[in-house]
C-alpha atoms as a PDB file:
ATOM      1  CA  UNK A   1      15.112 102.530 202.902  1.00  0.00           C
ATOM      2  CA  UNK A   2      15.192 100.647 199.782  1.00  0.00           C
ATOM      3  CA  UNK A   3      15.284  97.116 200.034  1.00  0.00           C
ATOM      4  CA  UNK A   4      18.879  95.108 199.246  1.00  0.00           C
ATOM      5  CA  UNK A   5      17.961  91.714 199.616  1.00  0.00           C
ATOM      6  CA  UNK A   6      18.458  90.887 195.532  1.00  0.00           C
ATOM      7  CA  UNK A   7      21.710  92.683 195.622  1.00  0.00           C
ATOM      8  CA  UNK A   8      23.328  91.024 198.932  1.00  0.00           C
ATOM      9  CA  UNK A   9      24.771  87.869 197.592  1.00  0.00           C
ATOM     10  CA  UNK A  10      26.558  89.967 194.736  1.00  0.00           C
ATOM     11  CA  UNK A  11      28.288  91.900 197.490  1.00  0.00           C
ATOM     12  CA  UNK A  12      29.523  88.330 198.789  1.00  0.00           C
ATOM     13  CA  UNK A  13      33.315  88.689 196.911  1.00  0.00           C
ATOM     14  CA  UNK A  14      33.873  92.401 198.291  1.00  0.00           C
ATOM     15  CA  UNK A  15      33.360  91.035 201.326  1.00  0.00           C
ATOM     16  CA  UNK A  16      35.568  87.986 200.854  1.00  0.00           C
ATOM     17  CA  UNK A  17      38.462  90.135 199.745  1.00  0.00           C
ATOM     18  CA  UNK A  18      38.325  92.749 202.376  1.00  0.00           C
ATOM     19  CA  UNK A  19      38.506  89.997 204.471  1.00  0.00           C
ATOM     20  CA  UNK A  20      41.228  88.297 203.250  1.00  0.00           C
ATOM     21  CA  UNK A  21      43.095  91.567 202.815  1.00  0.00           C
ATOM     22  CA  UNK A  22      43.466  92.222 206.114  1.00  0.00           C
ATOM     23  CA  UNK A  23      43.302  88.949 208.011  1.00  0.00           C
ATOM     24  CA  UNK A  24      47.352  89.059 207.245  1.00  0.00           C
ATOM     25  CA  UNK A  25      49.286  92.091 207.720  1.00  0.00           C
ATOM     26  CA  UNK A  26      51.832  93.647 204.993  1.00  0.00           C
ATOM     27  CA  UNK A  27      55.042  92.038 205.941  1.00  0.00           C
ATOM     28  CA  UNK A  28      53.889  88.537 207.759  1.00  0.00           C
ATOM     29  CA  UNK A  29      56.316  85.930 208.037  1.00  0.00           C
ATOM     30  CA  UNK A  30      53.705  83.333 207.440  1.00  0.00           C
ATOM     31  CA  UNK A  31      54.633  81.012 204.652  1.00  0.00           C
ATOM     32  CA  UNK A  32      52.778  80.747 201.053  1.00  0.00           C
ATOM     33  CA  UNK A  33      50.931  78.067 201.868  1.00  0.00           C
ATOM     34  CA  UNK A  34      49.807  79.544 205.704  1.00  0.00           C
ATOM     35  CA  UNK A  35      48.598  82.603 203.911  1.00  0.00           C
ATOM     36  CA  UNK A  36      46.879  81.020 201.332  1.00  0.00           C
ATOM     37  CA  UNK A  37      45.025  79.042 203.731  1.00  0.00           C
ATOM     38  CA  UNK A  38      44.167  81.785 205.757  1.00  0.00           C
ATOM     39  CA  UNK A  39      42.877  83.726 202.114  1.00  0.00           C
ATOM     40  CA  UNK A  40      40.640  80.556 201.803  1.00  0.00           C
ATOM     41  CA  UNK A  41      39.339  80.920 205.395  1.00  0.00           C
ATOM     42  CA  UNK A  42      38.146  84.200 205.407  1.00  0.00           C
ATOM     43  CA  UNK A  43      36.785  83.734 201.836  1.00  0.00           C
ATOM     44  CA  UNK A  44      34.511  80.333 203.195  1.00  0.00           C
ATOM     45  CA  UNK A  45      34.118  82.545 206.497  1.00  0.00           C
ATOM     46  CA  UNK A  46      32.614  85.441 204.709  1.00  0.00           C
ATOM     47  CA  UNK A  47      30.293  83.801 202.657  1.00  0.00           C
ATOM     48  CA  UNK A  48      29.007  81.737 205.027  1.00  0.00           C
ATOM     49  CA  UNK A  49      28.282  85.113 206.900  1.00  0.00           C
ATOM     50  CA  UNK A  50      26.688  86.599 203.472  1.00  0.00           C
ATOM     51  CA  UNK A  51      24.541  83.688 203.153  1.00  0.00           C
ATOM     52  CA  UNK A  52      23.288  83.651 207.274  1.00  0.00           C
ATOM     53  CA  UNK A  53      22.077  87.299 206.403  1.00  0.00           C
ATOM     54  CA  UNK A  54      20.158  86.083 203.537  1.00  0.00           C
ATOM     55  CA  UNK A  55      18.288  83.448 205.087  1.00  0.00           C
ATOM     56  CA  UNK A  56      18.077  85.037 207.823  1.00  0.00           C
ATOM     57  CA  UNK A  57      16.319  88.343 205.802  1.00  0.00           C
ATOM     58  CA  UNK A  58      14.320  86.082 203.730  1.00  0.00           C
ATOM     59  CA  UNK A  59      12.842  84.273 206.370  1.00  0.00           C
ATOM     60  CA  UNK A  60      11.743  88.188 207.839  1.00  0.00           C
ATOM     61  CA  UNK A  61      10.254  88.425 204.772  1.00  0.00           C
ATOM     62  CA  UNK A  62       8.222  85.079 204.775  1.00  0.00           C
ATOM     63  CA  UNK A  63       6.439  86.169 208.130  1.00  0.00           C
ATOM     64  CA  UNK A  64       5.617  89.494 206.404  1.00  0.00           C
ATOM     65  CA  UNK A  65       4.318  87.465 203.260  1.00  0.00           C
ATOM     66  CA  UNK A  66       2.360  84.929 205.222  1.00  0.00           C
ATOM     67  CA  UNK A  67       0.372  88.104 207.234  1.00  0.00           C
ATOM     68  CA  UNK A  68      -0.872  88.970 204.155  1.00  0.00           C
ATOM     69  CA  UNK A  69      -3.702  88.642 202.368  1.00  0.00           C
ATOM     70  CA  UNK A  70      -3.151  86.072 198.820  1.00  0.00           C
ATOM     71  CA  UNK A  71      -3.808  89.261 196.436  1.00  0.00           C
ATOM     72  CA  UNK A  72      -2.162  87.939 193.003  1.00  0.00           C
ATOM     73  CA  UNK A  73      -1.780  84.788 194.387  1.00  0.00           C
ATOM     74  CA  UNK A  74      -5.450  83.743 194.828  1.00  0.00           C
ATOM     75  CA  UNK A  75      -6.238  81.130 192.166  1.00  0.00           C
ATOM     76  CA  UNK A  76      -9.136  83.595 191.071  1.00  0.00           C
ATOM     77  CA  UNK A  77      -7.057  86.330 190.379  1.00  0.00           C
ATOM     78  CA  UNK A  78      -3.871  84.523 188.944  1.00  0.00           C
ATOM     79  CA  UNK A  79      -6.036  83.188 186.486  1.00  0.00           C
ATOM     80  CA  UNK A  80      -7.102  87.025 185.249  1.00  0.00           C
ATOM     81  CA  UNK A  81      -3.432  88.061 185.566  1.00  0.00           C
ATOM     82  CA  UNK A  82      -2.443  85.455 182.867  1.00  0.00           C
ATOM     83  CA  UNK A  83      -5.800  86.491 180.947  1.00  0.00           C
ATOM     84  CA  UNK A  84      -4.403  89.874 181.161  1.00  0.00           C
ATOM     85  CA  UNK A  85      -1.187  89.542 179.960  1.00  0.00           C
ATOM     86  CA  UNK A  86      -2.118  87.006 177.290  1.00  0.00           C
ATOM     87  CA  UNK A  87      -4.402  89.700 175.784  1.00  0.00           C
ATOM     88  CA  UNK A  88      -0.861  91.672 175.055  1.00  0.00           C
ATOM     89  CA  UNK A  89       1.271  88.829 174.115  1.00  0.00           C
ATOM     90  CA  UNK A  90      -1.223  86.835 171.938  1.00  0.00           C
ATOM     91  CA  UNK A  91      -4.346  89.324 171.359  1.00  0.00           C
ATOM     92  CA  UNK A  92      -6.606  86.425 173.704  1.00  0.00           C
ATOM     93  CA  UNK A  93      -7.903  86.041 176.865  1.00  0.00           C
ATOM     94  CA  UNK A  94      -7.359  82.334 176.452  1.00  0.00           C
ATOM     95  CA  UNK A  95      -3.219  81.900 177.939  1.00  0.00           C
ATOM     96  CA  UNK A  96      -3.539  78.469 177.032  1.00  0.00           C
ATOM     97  CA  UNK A  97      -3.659  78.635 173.529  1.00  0.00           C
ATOM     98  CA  UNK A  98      -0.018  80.247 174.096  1.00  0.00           C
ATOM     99  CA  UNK A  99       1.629  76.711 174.960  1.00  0.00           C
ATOM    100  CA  UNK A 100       2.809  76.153 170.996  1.00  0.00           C
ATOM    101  CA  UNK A 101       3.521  79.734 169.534  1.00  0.00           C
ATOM    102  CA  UNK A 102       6.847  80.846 168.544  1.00  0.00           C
ATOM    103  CA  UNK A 103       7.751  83.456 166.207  1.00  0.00           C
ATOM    104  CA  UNK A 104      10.665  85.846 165.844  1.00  0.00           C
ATOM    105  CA  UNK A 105       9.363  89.236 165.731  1.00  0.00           C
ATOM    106  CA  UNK A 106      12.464  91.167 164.801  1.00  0.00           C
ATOM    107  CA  UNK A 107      13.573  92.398 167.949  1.00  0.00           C
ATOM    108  CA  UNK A 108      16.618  91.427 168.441  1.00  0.00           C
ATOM    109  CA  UNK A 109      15.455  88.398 170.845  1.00  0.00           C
ATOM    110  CA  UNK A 110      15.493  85.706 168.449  1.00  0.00           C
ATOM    111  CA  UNK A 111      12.386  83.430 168.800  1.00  0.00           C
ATOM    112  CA  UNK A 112       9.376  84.179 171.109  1.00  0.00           C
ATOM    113  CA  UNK A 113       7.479  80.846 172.428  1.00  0.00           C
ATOM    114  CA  UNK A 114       5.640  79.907 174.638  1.00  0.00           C
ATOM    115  CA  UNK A 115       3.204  80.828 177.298  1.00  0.00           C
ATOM    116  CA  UNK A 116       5.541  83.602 178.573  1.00  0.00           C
ATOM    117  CA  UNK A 117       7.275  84.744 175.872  1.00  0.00           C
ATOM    118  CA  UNK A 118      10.609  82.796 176.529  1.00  0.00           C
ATOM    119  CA  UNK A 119      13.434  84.361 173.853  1.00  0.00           C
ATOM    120  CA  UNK A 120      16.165  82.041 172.733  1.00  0.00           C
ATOM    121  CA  UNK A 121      18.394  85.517 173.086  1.00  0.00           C
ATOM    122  CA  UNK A 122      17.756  86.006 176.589  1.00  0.00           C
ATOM    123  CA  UNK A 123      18.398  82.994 178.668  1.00  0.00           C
ATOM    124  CA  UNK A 124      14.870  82.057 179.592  1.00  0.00           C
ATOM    125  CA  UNK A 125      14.156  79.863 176.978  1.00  0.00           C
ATOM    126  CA  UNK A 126      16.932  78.222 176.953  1.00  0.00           C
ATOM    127  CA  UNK A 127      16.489  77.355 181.386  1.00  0.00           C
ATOM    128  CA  UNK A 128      13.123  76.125 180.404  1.00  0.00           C
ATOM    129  CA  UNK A 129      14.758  73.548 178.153  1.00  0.00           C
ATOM    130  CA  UNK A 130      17.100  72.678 180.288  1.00  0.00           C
ATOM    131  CA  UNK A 131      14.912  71.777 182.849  1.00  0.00           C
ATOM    132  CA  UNK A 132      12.651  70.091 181.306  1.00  0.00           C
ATOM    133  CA  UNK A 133      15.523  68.242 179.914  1.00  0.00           C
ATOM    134  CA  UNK A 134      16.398  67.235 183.351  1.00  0.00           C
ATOM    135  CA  UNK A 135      13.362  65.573 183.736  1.00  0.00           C
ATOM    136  CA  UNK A 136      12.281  64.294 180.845  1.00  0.00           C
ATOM    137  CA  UNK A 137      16.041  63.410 178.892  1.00  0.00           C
ATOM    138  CA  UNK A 138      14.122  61.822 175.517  1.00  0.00           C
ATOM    139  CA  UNK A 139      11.948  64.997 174.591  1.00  0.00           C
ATOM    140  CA  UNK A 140      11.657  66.568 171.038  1.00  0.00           C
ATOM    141  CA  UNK A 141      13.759  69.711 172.068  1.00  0.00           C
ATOM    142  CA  UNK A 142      16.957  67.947 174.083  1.00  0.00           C
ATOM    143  CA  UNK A 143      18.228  67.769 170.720  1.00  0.00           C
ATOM    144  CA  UNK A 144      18.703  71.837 170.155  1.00  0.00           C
ATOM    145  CA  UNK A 145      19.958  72.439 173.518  1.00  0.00           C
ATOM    146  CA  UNK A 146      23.628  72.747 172.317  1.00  0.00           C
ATOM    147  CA  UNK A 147      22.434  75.325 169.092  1.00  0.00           C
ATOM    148  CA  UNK A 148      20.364  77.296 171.684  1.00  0.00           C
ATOM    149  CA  UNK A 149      23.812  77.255 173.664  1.00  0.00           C
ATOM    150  CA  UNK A 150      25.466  78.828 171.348  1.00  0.00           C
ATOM    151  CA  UNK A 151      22.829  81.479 170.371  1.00  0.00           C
ATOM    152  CA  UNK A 152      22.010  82.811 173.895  1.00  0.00           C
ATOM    153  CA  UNK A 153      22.234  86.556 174.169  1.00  0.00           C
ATOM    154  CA  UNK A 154      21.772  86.639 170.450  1.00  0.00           C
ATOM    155  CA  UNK A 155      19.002  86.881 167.829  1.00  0.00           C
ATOM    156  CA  UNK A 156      20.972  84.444 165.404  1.00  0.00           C
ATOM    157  CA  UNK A 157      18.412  81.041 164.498  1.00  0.00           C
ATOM    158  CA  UNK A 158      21.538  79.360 163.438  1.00  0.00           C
ATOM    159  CA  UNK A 159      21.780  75.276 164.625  1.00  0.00           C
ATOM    160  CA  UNK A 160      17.832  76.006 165.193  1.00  0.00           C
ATOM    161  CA  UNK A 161      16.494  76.151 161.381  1.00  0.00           C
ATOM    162  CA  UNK A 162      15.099  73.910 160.666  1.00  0.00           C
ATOM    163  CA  UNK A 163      13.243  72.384 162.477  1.00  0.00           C
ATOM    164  CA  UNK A 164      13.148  74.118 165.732  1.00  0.00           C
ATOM    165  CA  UNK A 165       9.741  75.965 165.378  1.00  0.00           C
ATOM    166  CA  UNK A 166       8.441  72.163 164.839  1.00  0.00           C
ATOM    167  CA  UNK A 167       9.984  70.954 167.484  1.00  0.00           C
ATOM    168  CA  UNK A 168       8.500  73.252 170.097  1.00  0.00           C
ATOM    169  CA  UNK A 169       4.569  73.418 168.003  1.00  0.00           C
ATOM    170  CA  UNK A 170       4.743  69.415 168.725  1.00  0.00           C
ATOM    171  CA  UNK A 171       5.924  69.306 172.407  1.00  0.00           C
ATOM    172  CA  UNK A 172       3.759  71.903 173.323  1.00  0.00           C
ATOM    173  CA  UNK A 173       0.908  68.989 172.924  1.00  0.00           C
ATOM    174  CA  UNK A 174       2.777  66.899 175.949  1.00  0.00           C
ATOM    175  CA  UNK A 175       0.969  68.197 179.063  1.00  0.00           C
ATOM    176  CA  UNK A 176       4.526  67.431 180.909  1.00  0.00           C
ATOM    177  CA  UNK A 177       5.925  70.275 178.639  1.00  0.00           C
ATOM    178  CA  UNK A 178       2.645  72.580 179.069  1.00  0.00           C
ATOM    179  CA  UNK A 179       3.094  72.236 183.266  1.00  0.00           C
ATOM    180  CA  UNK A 180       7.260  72.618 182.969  1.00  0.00           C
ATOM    181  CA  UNK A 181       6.131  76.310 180.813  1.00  0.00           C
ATOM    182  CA  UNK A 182       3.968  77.228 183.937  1.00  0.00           C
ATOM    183  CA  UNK A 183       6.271  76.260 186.444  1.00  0.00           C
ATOM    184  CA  UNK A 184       9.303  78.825 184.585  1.00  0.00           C
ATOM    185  CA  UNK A 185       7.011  81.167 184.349  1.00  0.00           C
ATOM    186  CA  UNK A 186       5.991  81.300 188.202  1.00  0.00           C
ATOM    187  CA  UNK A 187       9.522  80.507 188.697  1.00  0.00           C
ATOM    188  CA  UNK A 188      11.117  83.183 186.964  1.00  0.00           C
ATOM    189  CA  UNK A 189       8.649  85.903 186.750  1.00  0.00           C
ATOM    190  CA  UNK A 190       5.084  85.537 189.122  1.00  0.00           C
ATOM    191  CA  UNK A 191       6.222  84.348 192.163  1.00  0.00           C
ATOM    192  CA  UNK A 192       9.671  86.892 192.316  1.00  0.00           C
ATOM    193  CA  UNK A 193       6.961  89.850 191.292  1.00  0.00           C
ATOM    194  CA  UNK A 194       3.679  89.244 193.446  1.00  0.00           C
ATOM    195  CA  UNK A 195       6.446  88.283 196.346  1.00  0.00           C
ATOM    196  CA  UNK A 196       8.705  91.940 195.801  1.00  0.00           C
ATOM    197  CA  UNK A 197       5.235  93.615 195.297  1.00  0.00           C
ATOM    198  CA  UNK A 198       3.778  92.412 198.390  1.00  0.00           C
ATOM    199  CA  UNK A 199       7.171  93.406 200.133  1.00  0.00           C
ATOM    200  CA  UNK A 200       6.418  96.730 198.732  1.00  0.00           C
ATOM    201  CA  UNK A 201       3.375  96.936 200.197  1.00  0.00           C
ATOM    202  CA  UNK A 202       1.560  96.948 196.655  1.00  0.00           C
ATOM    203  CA  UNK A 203      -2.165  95.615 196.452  1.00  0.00           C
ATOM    204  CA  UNK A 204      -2.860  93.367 193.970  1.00  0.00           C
ATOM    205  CA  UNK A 205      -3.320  95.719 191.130  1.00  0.00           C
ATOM    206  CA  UNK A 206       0.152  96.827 192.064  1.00  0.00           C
ATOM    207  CA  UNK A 207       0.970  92.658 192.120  1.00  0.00           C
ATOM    208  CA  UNK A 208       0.530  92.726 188.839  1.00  0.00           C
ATOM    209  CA  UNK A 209       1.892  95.805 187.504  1.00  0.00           C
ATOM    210  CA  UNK A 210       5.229  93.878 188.589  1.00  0.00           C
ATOM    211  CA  UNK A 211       4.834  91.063 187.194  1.00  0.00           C
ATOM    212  CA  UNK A 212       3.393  92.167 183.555  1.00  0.00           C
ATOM    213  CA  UNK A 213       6.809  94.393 184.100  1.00  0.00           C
ATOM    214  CA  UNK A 214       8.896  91.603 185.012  1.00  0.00           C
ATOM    215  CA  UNK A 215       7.897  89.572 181.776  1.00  0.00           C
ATOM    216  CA  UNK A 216       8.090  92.408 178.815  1.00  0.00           C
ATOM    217  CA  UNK A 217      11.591  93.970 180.567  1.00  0.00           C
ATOM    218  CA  UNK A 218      13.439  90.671 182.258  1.00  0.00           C
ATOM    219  CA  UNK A 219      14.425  90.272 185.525  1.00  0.00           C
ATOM    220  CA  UNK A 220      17.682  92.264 185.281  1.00  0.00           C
ATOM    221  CA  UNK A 221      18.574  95.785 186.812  1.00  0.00           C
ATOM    222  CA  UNK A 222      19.827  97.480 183.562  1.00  0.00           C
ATOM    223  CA  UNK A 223      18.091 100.841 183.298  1.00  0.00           C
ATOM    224  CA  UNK A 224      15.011  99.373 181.324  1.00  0.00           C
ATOM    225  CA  UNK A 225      15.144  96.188 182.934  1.00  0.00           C
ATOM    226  CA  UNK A 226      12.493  95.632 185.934  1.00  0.00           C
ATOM    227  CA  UNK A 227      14.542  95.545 188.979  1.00  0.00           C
ATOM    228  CA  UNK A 228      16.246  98.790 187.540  1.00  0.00           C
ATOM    229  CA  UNK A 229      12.953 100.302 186.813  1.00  0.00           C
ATOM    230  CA  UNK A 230      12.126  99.905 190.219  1.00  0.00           C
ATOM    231  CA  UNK A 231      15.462 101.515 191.580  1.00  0.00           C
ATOM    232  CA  UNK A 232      14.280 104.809 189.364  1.00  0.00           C
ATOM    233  CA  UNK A 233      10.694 104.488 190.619  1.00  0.00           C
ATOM    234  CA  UNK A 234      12.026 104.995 194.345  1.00  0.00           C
ATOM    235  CA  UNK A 235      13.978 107.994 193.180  1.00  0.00           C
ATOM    236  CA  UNK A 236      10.739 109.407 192.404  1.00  0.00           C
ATOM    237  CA  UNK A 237       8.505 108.125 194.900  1.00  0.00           C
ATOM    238  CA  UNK A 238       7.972 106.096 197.973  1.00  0.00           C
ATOM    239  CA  UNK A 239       6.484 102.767 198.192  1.00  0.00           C
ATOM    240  CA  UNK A 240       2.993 102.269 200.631  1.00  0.00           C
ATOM    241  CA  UNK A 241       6.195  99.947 202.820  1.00  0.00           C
ATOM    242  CA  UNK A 242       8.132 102.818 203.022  1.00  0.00           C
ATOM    243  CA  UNK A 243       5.424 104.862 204.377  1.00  0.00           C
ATOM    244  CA  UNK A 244       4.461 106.814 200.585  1.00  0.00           C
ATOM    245  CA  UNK A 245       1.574 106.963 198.547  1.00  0.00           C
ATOM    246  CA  UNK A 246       0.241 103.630 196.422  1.00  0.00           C
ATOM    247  CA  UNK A 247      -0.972 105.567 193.484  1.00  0.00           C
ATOM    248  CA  UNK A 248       1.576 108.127 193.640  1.00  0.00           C
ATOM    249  CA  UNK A 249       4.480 105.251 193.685  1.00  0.00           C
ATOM    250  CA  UNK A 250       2.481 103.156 190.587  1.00  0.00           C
ATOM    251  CA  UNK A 251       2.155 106.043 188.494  1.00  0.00           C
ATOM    252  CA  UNK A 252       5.587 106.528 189.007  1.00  0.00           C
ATOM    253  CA  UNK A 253       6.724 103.061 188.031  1.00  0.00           C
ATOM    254  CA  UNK A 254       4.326 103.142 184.964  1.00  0.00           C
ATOM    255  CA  UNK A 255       5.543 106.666 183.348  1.00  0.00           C
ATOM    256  CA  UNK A 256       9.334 104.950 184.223  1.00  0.00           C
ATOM    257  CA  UNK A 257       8.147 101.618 182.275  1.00  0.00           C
ATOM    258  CA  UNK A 258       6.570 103.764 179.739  1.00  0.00           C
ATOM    259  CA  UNK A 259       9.453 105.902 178.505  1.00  0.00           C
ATOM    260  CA  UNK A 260      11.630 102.579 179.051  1.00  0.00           C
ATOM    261  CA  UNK A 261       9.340 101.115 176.361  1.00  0.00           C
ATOM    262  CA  UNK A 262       9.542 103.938 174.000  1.00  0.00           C
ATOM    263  CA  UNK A 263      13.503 104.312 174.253  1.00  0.00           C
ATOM    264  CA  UNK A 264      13.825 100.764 173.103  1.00  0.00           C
ATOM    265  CA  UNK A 265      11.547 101.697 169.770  1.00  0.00           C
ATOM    266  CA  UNK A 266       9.966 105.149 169.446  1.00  0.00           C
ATOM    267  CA  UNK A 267       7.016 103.659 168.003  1.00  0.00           C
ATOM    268  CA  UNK A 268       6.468 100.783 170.386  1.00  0.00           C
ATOM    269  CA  UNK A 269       2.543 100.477 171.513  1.00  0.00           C
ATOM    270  CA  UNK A 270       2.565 101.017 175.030  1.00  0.00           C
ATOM    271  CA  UNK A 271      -1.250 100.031 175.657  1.00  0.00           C
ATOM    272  CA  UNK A 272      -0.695  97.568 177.982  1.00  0.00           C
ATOM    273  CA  UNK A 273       0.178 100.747 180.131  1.00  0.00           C
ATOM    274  CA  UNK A 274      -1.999 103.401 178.974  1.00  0.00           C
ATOM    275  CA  UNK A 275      -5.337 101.944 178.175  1.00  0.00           C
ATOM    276  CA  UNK A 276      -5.083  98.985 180.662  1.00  0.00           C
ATOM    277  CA  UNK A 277      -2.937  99.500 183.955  1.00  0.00           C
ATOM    278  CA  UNK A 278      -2.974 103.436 183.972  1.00  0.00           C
ATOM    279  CA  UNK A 279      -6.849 103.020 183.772  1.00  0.00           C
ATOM    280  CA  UNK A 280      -7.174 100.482 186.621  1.00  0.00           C
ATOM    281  CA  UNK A 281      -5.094 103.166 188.278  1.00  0.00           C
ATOM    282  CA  UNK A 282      -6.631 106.279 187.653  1.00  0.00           C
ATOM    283  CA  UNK A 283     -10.081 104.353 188.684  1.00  0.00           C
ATOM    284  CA  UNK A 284      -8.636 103.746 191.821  1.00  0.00           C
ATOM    285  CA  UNK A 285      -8.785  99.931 191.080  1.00  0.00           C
ATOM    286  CA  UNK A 286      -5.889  99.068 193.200  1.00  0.00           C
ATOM    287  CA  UNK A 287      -7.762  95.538 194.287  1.00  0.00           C
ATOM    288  CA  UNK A 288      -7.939  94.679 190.343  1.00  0.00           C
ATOM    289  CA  UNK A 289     -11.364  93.666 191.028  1.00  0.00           C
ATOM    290  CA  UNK A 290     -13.688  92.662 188.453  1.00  0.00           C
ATOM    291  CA  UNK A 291     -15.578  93.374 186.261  1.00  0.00           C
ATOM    292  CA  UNK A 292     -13.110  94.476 184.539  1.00  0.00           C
ATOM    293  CA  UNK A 293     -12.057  96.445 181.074  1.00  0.00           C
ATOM    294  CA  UNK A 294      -9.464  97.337 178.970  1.00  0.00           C
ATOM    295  CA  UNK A 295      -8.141  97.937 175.562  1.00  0.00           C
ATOM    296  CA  UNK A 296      -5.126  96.668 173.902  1.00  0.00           C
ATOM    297  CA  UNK A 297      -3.745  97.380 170.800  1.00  0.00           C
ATOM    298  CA  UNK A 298      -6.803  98.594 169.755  1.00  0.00           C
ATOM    299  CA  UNK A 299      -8.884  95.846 170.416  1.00  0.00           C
ATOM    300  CA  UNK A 300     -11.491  95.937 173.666  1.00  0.00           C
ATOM    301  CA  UNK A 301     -11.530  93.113 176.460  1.00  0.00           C
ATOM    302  CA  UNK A 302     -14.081  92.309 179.587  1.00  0.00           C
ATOM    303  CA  UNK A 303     -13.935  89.647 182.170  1.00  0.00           C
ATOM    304  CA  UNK A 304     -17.190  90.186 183.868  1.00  0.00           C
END
C-alpha cells in the first residue's frame, strides 16, 4: 500500500467540512451564531483528529527508522553523497567550494547559489534567507529579502541587480551563513529523502538516489517533481517495504527521473543517471560502497 503520510494533513479541510456538514441537519432551528459555533467545533475537532494520526504515524515510523542501520546517514557516507552530487552541480568533488556560487543558468529558476542549488524562483532560496535572517537580523542579504519576495516563482532578477550576486559571494565567507546552507539543505532535501528511502526499504544506494532526486526536481508532487516521481515509480513497481524487488523498483524510479529530465529540455545531460546511479545499479552496488566511479558530463571521478 503506498504510503500517505505526506498527503494526510492536506486532507485535514475535507475532513473539517464533512464534519461540519453534517454535525447540523438541513432545517435546524439552531440560531446563526449556535451553528456557527458548532461549524468551528467540528473544524478544531477534526484537525485535532488529523494531527493525532500524524504523530501518531510518524512516531511508527521513528521506531522503524531507529531499527535501522545509519546507511546515508553515517558521517562517512553523507560526506560521499555531497561529493557526489557536487560533481553534477559544480563539476568537483570538493561541496565546499559551493558555499559562494550563484549564477542564473537560463532555466527559468532565476539564480542558482549555494551549496544546494537554492533558486530565487522556487522558494528555497528565499526560506534559507529568511532563516538565517531570523537569526542573524544585520546580515548582507536581509536587505533583498523583500525583492526576492516579489520574484519567487519567477526567473525575473528585478530588486536583485545589482548587487545581489555580491551580496551572497561575501556572506558565503561567514561560517554562520556556510552552517545555515547545510542545515536547509538537510532540512529540506537529505533528511526528508534518506528518511522516505529508508521507509521504503531502500539501501543506501537507494538513500541517495532520493535525495540527488529530491534536489534537481524539488520536493513537490507535480509529475516531474520527486514525490510525484515516486507516485509513478509505484505504478510500475514495488518497493523492497512493500514486499518488491530493490533493483527492479530503482530502475524504475531512474527511467521515470530520466524521461522527467528530458521532457523539461530534450537535450538535457542526464549523466548523473546514466553513467553514475544506473551504473552503481547495474553493479549491484546497492550499499554505495567504495571505491567508487563514475562519470559526469564527460568528465571521470574516484573516491577510493
Amino acid at each position: 500500500m503506498k504510503r500517505t503520510s505526506c498527503l494526510l494533513l492536506a486532507a485535514v479541510p475535507v475532513l473539517i467540512t464533512a464534519a461540519a456538514y453534517f454535525l447540523v441537519p438541513a432545517g435546524s432551528s439552531e440560531a446563526p451564531g449556535d451553528r456557527a459555533a458548532a461549524s468551528q467545533q467540528a473544524r478544531e475537532d477534526a484537525k485535532a483528529k488529523a494531527e493525532r494520526a500524524a504523530a501518531a504515524e510518524r512516531a511508527a515510523d521513528d521506531k522503524v527508522i531507529a531499527s535501522l542501520p545509519p546507511g546515508l546517514a553515517a558521517p562517512d557516507k553523507r560526506e560521499l553523497a555531497h561529493r557526489i552530487l557536487a560533481t553534477s552541480a559544480a563539476s568537483t568533488l570538493n561541496w565546499r567550494a559551493s558555499y559562494g556560487s550563484i549564477k542564473d543558468h537560463g532555466d527559468g529558476l532565476g539564480y542558482t547559489a549555494g551549496i544546494a542549488g537554492f533558486c530565487t524562483g522556487t522558494h528555497d532560496l528565499l526560506a534559507l534567507v529568511e532563516r538565517y535572517t531570523a537569526d542573524h537580523p544585520d546580515n548582507g542579504l536581509a536587505r533583498f529579502l523583500p525583492a526576492l519576495r516579489e520574484v519567487d516563482g519567477t526567473d525575473s532578477h528585478e530588486g536583485l541587480d545589482p548587487g545581489f550576486t555580491e551580496a551572497w559571494k561575501a556572506e558565503a565567507e561567514v561560517p554562520a551563513f556556510q552552517r545555515a546552507q547545510e542545515e536547509e539543505r538537510d532540512r529540506v532535501y537529505f533528511d526528508p529523502a534518506v528518511r522516505l528511502a529508508k521507509l521504503d526499504g531502500l539501501g543506501t544506494l537507494g538513500q541517495f538516489v532520493y535525495y540527488d532526486a529530491m534536489v534537481f526536481h524539488g520536493p513537490d508532487t507535480s509529475p516531474e517533481g520527486f514525490y510525484g516521481m515516486r507516485e509513478r515509480a509505484l505504478d510500475k513497481a514495488a518497493t523492497p517495504a512493500m514486499g518488491g524487488d530493490e533493483r527492479a523498483y530503482l530502475g524504475a524510479f531512474l527511467d521515470i527521473r530520466r524521461d522527467a529530465m528530458r521532457a523539461k529540455k530534450a537535450t538535457a545531460d542526464t549523466s548523473r543517471v546514466d553513467t553514475a546511479q544506473r551504473r552503481w545499479l547495474n553493479a549491484g552496488n546497492l550499499g554505495l560502497n567504495t571505491p567508487l566511479e563514475w562519470a559526469m558530463y564527460g568528465e571521470t571521478y574516484k573516491v577510493p
